[in-house]
């Protein structure tokens, strides 16, 4: 397949979604924000192999940072995004200095602990964050001074789409670089990376920090577009759902993060509308299907089907 | 002194002494083998030299300076590299990518985030040379996990050599390789750069006697004796302790 064809198709789909579902733009925007978060998780977990269930820590911190910046400093969206990215990266760097010294289950537990600490801190600092009532009073200026946020969410959608596309392109460059190759190496065999002279620890801290910055951007977008930050942004559910989306789509592939998020969110949306009590059953069945039949995620489904088809023809011949 | 110098090296795990008062030299161009029965402490010794383990006492010097306090990545940067007993290659990456990684790291481009990993002509030329030297060109774009075991060992050696080490420790380079493929390993060792100091830790006596010019026998953490292959194979203590079992 031509290298420009896939991005072109995906962008065309994003454009078509805008035209086809004009009353669901808030939902579509929510998907884009989750794609950003899952992309950040893909870099950290899918590429660098850092087991984490606490990506919400950086997401929430980005959201609160951008929200507070908008309330107290400036409603400039792009400046707010930078603040969110910086806050997410800073938290990832500081916590990463400790976290990247651990492995496996310990690491997973500690990532959950960091997110829980953030949640509790945001809950206690009521004067600053609004506590359980959420952070209110976010007023955004027009994007680039040209596009004011509208009630239908059109600006929000295009704004989120532009940011997602830029981050995706940045990650595409990053994951193909020498740095990206070294992250895949660490994922495959940390001992070998040390043996070729790499300080695995610092390389993982770097990856975790970049991932934290992207998660911070996702949180900042959420804060700016919904103009509200709630304690939910730090919730374990967000970290866990992001992980499920990544596994569904295919970890270690950027398009895997996109596909997994879109499918999870759409299935969730449709199933929950049909049966508000048992929608989780559909998600569970989907995850089982993927884990057993397409373990490399739905992004590898076309390849798996092609192989099956060729295999069947070989068997008949 | 040039090369590696070990003096009075000991390693204890609690009450268990696995290396005791080892003196050992590996000058440039050396082809030394370290042999000994299972549990003699051969791998421990290799791990002490490469910095995976810290010694309990004793000195490790490289080109005259003490390197005992340096960690593994720092020693690799000085030029001490080791292959693994069990292959720990990047199995899902292609042979080419496996060789690209150590070169990029040696050139300190590991944090380069914009240029494509395979975009430097010099690096790619070096990868091609290594592929050629180890007769891996035909498999360059296959994931390493799909290669035959003997070829995986060659990738292992090529990767370590890509670091341009000055001391190369081969930890059981022929372990698990079917005898029909050991000649690949022997050929590769014979073609290593002449000034490289090579230490081979190996069970396969045929291989040791073919490539080593000097053999150190390690028993229960101590050096029993050291000599040329002819001296070692004639030594009654060695025959009794070690060769007796496998060579009858």
XYZ file of C-alpha atoms in Angstrom:
565
model
C 0.000 0.000 0.000
C 1.191 3.514 -0.807
C 2.461 5.261 2.306
C 0.213 8.304 1.876
C -2.947 6.254 1.286
C -3.654 5.205 4.889
C -3.322 8.685 6.412
C -5.410 10.070 3.563
C -8.178 7.507 4.139
C -8.176 8.100 7.887
C -8.410 11.864 7.408
C -11.193 11.409 4.845
C -13.066 9.278 7.393
C -12.581 11.975 10.032
C -14.003 14.536 7.580
C -16.895 12.257 6.664
C -17.702 11.684 10.344
C -18.006 15.457 10.759
C -20.509 15.666 7.883
C -22.465 12.506 8.755
C -22.897 13.050 12.487
C -23.303 16.817 12.962
C -25.221 16.259 16.222
C -22.590 13.963 17.705
C -19.585 16.267 17.459
C -19.047 16.240 21.218
C -18.802 12.455 21.097
C -16.485 12.513 18.067
C -14.277 15.070 19.809
C -14.200 12.845 22.889
C -12.934 10.022 20.625
C -10.141 12.255 19.311
C -9.053 13.161 22.821
C -9.017 9.502 23.835
C -6.977 8.695 20.702
C -4.373 11.161 21.932
C -4.306 9.545 25.365
C -4.075 6.039 23.876
C -1.289 7.218 21.538
C 0.649 8.397 24.580
C 0.095 4.996 26.179
C 1.193 3.317 22.950
C 4.531 5.120 23.081
C 5.063 4.223 26.731
C 3.687 0.684 26.769
C 3.449 -0.446 23.155
C 6.872 0.789 22.072
C 8.970 1.172 25.225
C 7.313 -1.736 27.059
C 6.752 0.225 30.267
C 3.851 -1.496 32.040
C 1.559 1.227 33.339
C -1.997 1.549 34.550
C -1.630 5.165 35.567
C -1.599 7.195 32.372
C -4.547 9.163 33.821
C -2.116 10.838 36.224
C -0.570 12.808 33.370
C -3.909 13.244 31.586
C -5.535 14.718 34.681
C -2.555 16.908 35.467
C -2.589 18.275 31.916
C -6.315 18.936 32.268
C -6.038 20.762 35.608
C -2.955 22.710 34.477
C -4.655 23.899 31.286
C -7.893 24.593 33.174
C -6.185 26.627 35.889
C -4.150 28.449 33.259
C -7.355 29.406 31.454
C -9.090 30.513 34.669
C -6.217 32.490 36.169
C -3.853 33.461 33.361
C -5.028 33.368 29.777
C -7.735 31.809 27.642
C -5.361 31.316 24.726
C -5.932 27.691 23.646
C -2.472 26.994 22.215
C -0.702 28.471 25.236
C -2.986 26.311 27.385
C -2.024 23.213 25.383
C 1.656 23.963 25.983
C 0.990 24.374 29.697
C -0.866 21.041 29.740
C 1.925 19.300 27.833
C 4.546 20.762 30.134
C 2.611 19.777 33.276
C 2.069 16.209 32.041
C 5.721 15.866 31.050
C 6.919 17.337 34.351
C 4.837 14.907 36.405
C 5.983 11.992 34.211
C 9.608 13.044 34.611
C 9.432 13.421 38.384
C 7.431 10.241 38.974
C 9.350 8.428 36.226
C 12.656 8.941 38.033
C 11.256 6.633 40.725
C 8.938 4.436 38.640
C 11.504 3.429 36.007
C 13.639 1.841 38.722
C 10.950 -0.821 39.114
C 9.557 -3.545 36.849
C 6.483 -5.637 36.272
C 3.823 -5.819 38.946
C 5.600 -3.352 41.246
C 5.688 -0.833 38.428
C 2.000 -1.307 37.620
C 1.015 -0.873 41.272
C 3.151 2.253 41.611
C 1.711 3.851 38.461
C -1.766 3.280 39.896
C -0.558 4.777 43.186
C 0.711 7.948 41.484
C -2.661 8.486 39.804
C -4.462 7.855 43.114
C -2.222 10.375 44.876
C -3.022 12.959 42.211
C -6.735 12.223 42.542
C -6.628 12.642 46.318
C -4.532 15.814 46.058
C -7.014 17.335 43.602
C -9.849 16.326 45.894
C -8.221 17.916 48.963
C -7.085 21.134 47.260
C -10.693 22.266 46.962
C -9.795 25.944 46.910
C -7.666 25.491 43.819
C -9.343 22.673 41.900
C -12.942 22.931 43.045
C -12.613 19.437 44.519
C -15.521 17.122 43.764
C -17.479 19.970 42.131
C -14.872 20.223 39.423
C -12.917 23.169 38.100
C -15.314 25.702 36.612
C -15.028 29.078 34.989
C -12.869 28.064 32.040
C -13.410 30.584 29.233
C -11.517 30.008 26.030
C -10.469 32.577 23.458
C -10.882 31.730 19.760
C -8.347 29.257 18.381
C -5.543 31.247 16.689
C -7.724 34.291 17.356
C -9.942 33.253 14.426
C -12.228 30.363 15.402
C -14.373 30.877 18.519
C -15.600 27.742 20.285
C -19.240 27.269 19.224
C -22.189 25.572 20.878
C -22.381 22.763 18.280
C -18.742 21.887 18.885
C -17.515 22.382 15.321
C -14.438 24.358 16.328
C -13.767 21.883 19.122
C -13.820 19.028 16.644
C -11.473 20.637 14.118
C -9.201 21.877 16.872
C -8.962 18.403 18.448
C -8.513 16.792 15.035
C -5.670 19.154 14.112
C -3.864 18.535 17.383
C -4.343 14.762 17.074
C -3.020 14.749 13.507
C 0.035 16.789 14.505
C 0.795 14.573 17.492
C 0.292 11.449 15.389
C 2.698 12.774 12.746
C 5.220 13.658 15.444
C 4.968 10.170 16.905
C 5.314 8.622 13.448
C 8.643 10.433 13.059
C 9.720 9.641 16.607
C 8.959 5.913 16.451
C 10.920 5.515 13.196
C 13.946 7.351 14.594
C 17.000 5.894 16.288
C 15.344 6.743 19.607
C 12.194 4.857 18.582
C 14.225 1.841 17.499
C 15.998 1.834 20.845
C 12.621 1.851 22.635
C 11.543 -1.214 20.669
C 14.867 -2.769 21.608
C 14.202 -2.115 25.285
C 10.750 -3.647 24.917
C 12.251 -6.774 23.357
C 15.252 -7.199 25.640
C 16.333 -4.672 28.272
C 19.336 -6.822 29.233
C 20.625 -6.707 25.677
C 20.177 -2.955 25.470
C 22.349 -2.573 28.578
C 24.885 -4.863 26.913
C 25.157 -2.559 23.917
C 25.894 0.346 26.213
C 22.456 1.889 26.728
C 21.303 3.209 30.075
C 17.865 1.624 29.875
C 16.722 3.641 32.881
C 17.303 7.060 31.320
C 15.926 5.973 27.963
C 12.726 4.838 29.697
C 12.512 8.033 31.737
C 12.755 9.974 28.461
C 10.025 7.895 26.803
C 7.789 8.157 29.869
C 8.272 11.936 29.930
C 7.370 12.336 26.256
C 4.351 10.075 26.752
C 3.394 12.173 29.783
C 3.560 15.330 27.687
C 1.199 13.829 25.106
C -1.194 12.630 27.802
C -1.037 16.170 29.200
C -2.031 17.564 25.790
C -4.988 15.163 25.722
C -6.079 16.346 29.166
C -5.609 20.000 28.213
C -7.766 19.524 25.104
C -10.483 17.911 27.196
C -10.391 20.799 29.681
C -10.512 23.459 26.966
C -13.256 21.887 24.876
C -15.600 20.785 27.673
C -14.622 23.862 29.730
C -14.735 21.746 32.848
C -12.213 19.585 34.693
C -13.552 17.006 37.117
C -11.835 14.542 39.438
C -12.840 11.899 36.880
C -9.820 12.899 34.779
C -7.598 11.169 37.354
C -9.792 8.080 37.613
C -8.479 4.551 37.297
C -11.225 3.905 34.720
C -9.526 6.233 32.242
C -6.156 4.484 32.567
C -7.761 1.045 32.327
C -9.990 1.896 29.364
C -7.029 3.415 27.519
C -5.170 0.135 28.019
C -8.112 -1.898 26.707
C -8.393 0.371 23.664
C -4.692 -0.073 22.954
C -4.850 -3.854 23.254
C -7.971 -3.949 21.069
C -6.297 -1.936 18.329
C -2.801 -3.352 18.610
C -0.012 -2.143 20.894
C 3.210 -0.965 19.314
C 1.417 0.317 16.200
C 0.269 3.923 15.978
C -2.779 3.039 13.896
C -3.573 0.380 16.480
C -4.146 3.140 19.022
C -6.474 4.939 16.592
C -8.490 1.892 15.546
C -8.776 0.500 19.075
C -10.039 3.788 20.455
C -12.573 4.335 17.678
C -13.975 0.815 17.975
C -14.100 0.829 21.764
C -15.783 4.222 21.918
C -18.305 3.458 19.157
C -19.194 0.030 20.536
C -19.495 1.543 23.999
C -21.705 4.337 22.646
C -24.024 2.086 20.652
C -24.181 -0.751 23.181
C -24.767 1.582 26.096
C -27.601 3.300 24.172
C -29.271 -0.057 23.508
C -28.704 -1.567 26.928
C -27.438 0.827 29.577
C -26.882 -2.008 32.063
C -25.135 -4.726 30.094
C -23.022 -2.812 27.541
C -19.844 -3.923 29.270
C -20.681 -7.473 28.164
C -20.210 -6.474 24.512
C -16.845 -4.868 25.259
C -15.785 -7.984 27.184
C -16.735 -10.247 24.284
C -14.849 -7.994 21.863
C -11.704 -8.065 23.998
C -11.880 -11.865 24.291
C -12.291 -12.152 20.532
C -9.250 -9.972 19.889
C -6.994 -11.502 22.524
C -7.649 -15.038 21.308
C -8.048 -14.589 17.559
C -6.020 -11.496 16.629
C -3.491 -11.159 19.456
C -1.650 -8.372 17.634
C -4.803 -6.259 17.689
C -7.453 -5.264 15.168
C -4.884 -3.293 13.168
C -3.447 -6.671 12.116
C -6.868 -8.092 11.194
C -6.498 -7.533 7.406
C -3.166 -9.390 7.459
C -4.610 -12.199 9.592
C -7.580 -12.609 7.245
C -5.305 -12.589 4.178
C -3.145 -15.311 5.726
C -6.219 -17.361 6.628
C -7.540 -16.989 3.089
C -4.204 -17.942 1.513
C -3.880 -20.839 3.957
C -7.318 -22.119 2.981
C -6.432 -21.945 -0.718
C -3.170 -23.792 -0.081
C -5.090 -26.442 1.831
C -7.484 -26.953 -1.104
C -4.731 -26.961 -3.714
C 49.471 -2.085 30.570
C 47.225 -2.407 27.535
C 44.145 -4.588 27.704
C 42.431 -6.198 30.637
C 44.112 -6.949 33.957
C 42.388 -8.715 36.832
C 44.056 -8.962 40.233
C 42.869 -10.853 43.313
C 39.260 -10.856 42.165
C 36.756 -12.497 44.522
C 32.977 -12.708 44.571
C 30.924 -14.060 47.437
C 27.171 -14.528 47.525
C 26.530 -14.629 51.282
C 28.672 -17.492 52.536
C 29.218 -18.944 49.083
C 32.455 -18.016 47.339
C 32.025 -18.333 43.565
C 35.216 -16.563 42.505
C 38.331 -16.635 44.640
C 41.472 -14.577 44.210
C 41.540 -14.683 40.411
C 44.507 -13.152 38.540
C 43.936 -12.869 34.839
C 45.344 -10.936 31.857
C 43.860 -10.367 28.449
C 46.175 -8.286 26.234
C 45.175 -7.026 22.751
C 45.127 -9.810 20.186
C 44.696 -12.540 22.808
C 42.625 -15.639 22.018
C 42.017 -17.115 25.446
C 39.517 -19.724 26.491
C 38.068 -20.153 29.950
C 37.011 -23.708 30.656
C 35.884 -25.585 33.718
C 33.160 -27.903 34.970
C 29.608 -26.689 35.547
C 29.406 -24.337 38.506
C 33.099 -23.460 38.312
C 32.184 -19.776 38.194
C 32.908 -19.078 34.521
C 29.806 -16.980 33.891
C 30.237 -15.201 37.228
C 33.740 -14.246 36.144
C 32.442 -12.910 32.821
C 29.727 -10.941 34.625
C 32.310 -9.445 36.980
C 34.455 -8.307 34.073
C 31.540 -6.761 32.169
C 30.056 -5.066 35.232
C 26.811 -7.019 35.509
C 28.060 -8.120 38.956
C 30.161 -6.133 41.413
C 33.213 -7.904 42.905
C 33.451 -8.456 46.668
C 37.169 -7.677 46.504
C 39.986 -7.339 43.992
C 40.768 -5.095 41.056
C 39.750 -4.930 37.428
C 41.900 -2.653 35.286
C 41.510 -1.725 31.647
C 44.435 -0.007 29.902
C 45.829 0.686 33.356
C 42.794 2.425 34.895
C 40.527 0.882 37.509
C 37.097 0.118 36.063
C 35.750 -1.887 39.032
C 33.280 0.858 39.956
C 31.766 1.359 36.479
C 28.408 -0.101 35.482
C 27.810 -2.236 32.420
C 26.866 0.502 29.900
C 29.974 2.528 30.866
C 32.267 -0.482 30.422
C 30.690 -1.169 27.033
C 31.531 2.403 26.045
C 35.153 1.781 27.081
C 35.200 -1.235 24.779
C 34.405 -4.312 26.867
C 31.579 -6.273 25.311
C 30.106 -9.697 25.907
C 27.804 -12.002 24.002
C 25.111 -13.866 25.885
C 24.963 -17.531 26.764
C 21.282 -17.670 25.920
C 20.505 -15.414 22.997
C 18.743 -12.262 24.108
C 18.345 -10.773 20.675
C 15.582 -8.412 19.622
C 13.541 -11.263 18.196
C 10.800 -9.252 16.494
C 13.259 -6.843 14.878
C 14.967 -7.763 11.635
C 18.623 -8.799 11.469
C 19.391 -5.413 9.941
C 17.655 -3.562 12.791
C 19.444 -5.720 15.353
C 22.783 -4.662 13.871
C 21.710 -1.046 13.413
C 20.948 -0.590 17.109
C 24.439 -1.098 18.557
C 26.010 1.079 15.842
C 23.576 3.928 16.540
C 24.313 3.630 20.246
C 28.061 3.515 19.699
C 27.770 6.716 17.681
C 25.714 8.263 20.518
C 22.695 8.793 18.311
C 20.320 6.928 20.637
C 18.440 10.103 21.468
C 18.123 11.250 17.873
C 14.362 11.627 17.446
C 13.841 13.117 14.000
C 15.933 11.366 11.372
C 14.846 7.877 10.376
C 16.855 5.171 12.117
C 18.059 3.791 8.765
C 18.792 7.096 7.063
C 22.545 7.366 7.629
C 24.535 5.929 4.681
C 27.628 5.329 6.864
C 25.652 3.312 9.403
C 23.939 1.300 6.677
C 27.271 0.601 4.970
C 28.644 -0.688 8.247
C 25.567 -2.860 8.750
C 26.061 -4.256 5.245
C 29.722 -5.043 6.014
C 28.778 -6.920 9.162
C 26.055 -8.844 7.325
C 28.666 -9.785 4.742
C 31.307 -10.777 7.285
C 28.927 -13.108 9.112
C 27.248 -14.384 5.922
C 23.881 -13.014 6.990
C 23.113 -10.821 3.962
C 20.455 -13.201 2.657
C 18.534 -12.974 5.957
C 18.949 -9.233 6.519
C 15.264 -8.340 6.487
C 13.896 -11.323 8.380
C 12.910 -11.073 12.033
C 15.737 -12.605 14.046
C 13.307 -14.895 15.861
C 12.717 -16.792 12.619
C 16.393 -17.656 11.954
C 18.064 -21.004 12.640
C 19.767 -21.138 16.006
C 23.308 -21.122 14.613
C 22.508 -18.003 12.630
C 21.056 -16.346 15.719
C 24.408 -16.906 17.412
C 26.079 -15.210 14.454
C 23.739 -12.230 14.785
C 24.661 -12.210 18.473
C 28.360 -11.997 17.606
C 27.854 -9.470 14.823
C 25.863 -7.229 17.164
C 28.540 -7.346 19.815
C 31.230 -6.686 17.246
C 29.226 -3.711 15.976
C 30.124 -2.007 19.254
C 33.751 -2.068 18.017
C 34.919 -3.547 21.308
C 38.569 -3.941 22.250
C 37.780 -6.827 24.553
C 35.229 -9.378 23.360
C 33.884 -12.013 25.725
C 32.084 -14.860 23.987
C 29.921 -16.653 26.542
C 29.320 -20.147 25.159
C 29.106 -19.018 21.522
C 28.195 -22.532 20.398
C 25.694 -23.398 23.144
C 22.604 -25.001 21.666
C 24.026 -24.896 18.153
C 23.743 -28.217 16.306
C 27.158 -29.686 15.432
C 26.352 -29.248 11.742
C 26.384 -25.488 12.315
C 29.388 -25.073 14.679
C 31.702 -24.447 11.740
C 29.800 -21.187 11.194
C 30.808 -20.109 14.684
C 34.430 -21.234 14.291
C 34.734 -19.406 10.966
C 33.303 -16.256 12.484
C 35.714 -16.370 15.431
C 38.668 -16.919 13.117
C 37.696 -13.849 11.130
C 37.555 -11.497 14.146
C 39.899 -8.472 13.961
C 43.477 -9.479 14.787
C 44.084 -6.874 17.505
C 40.850 -7.666 19.359
C 41.307 -9.331 22.747
C 38.984 -12.351 22.792
C 37.940 -14.473 25.760
C 35.891 -17.565 24.950
C 33.875 -19.342 27.610
C 32.866 -22.663 26.137
C 31.944 -26.254 26.858
C 32.651 -27.511 23.350
C 36.282 -28.686 23.604
C 36.706 -29.123 19.852
C 35.817 -25.493 19.349
C 38.083 -24.356 22.199
C 41.086 -26.272 20.871
C 40.506 -24.945 17.370
C 40.335 -21.245 18.193
C 42.162 -20.646 21.507
C 45.889 -20.054 21.766
C 45.806 -20.124 25.549
C 43.451 -21.876 27.973
C 42.594 -21.035 31.576
C 41.051 -23.786 33.679
C 38.695 -22.661 36.419
C 37.602 -25.052 39.171
C 35.386 -24.102 42.108
C 36.034 -20.395 41.572
C 39.840 -20.688 41.484
C 42.258 -20.838 38.581
C 43.637 -24.379 38.487
C 46.116 -23.814 35.691
C 46.781 -21.858 32.523
C 48.641 -22.896 29.401
C 48.643 -23.575 25.684
C 46.125 -26.087 24.326
C 48.910 -28.695 24.124
C 49.927 -28.132 27.756
C 46.336 -28.213 28.961
C 45.430 -31.403 27.133
C 48.591 -33.055 28.547
C 48.022 -31.843 32.108
C 47.000 -34.829 34.282
C 45.084 -32.661 36.771
C 42.976 -31.204 33.997
C 42.389 -34.598 32.383
C 41.221 -35.975 35.695
C 39.057 -33.027 36.668
C 37.488 -31.988 33.490
C 38.496 -33.530 30.209
C 38.340 -37.023 31.699
C 34.566 -36.834 31.843
C 33.888 -35.718 28.313
C 36.866 -37.178 26.470
C 36.993 -40.567 28.238
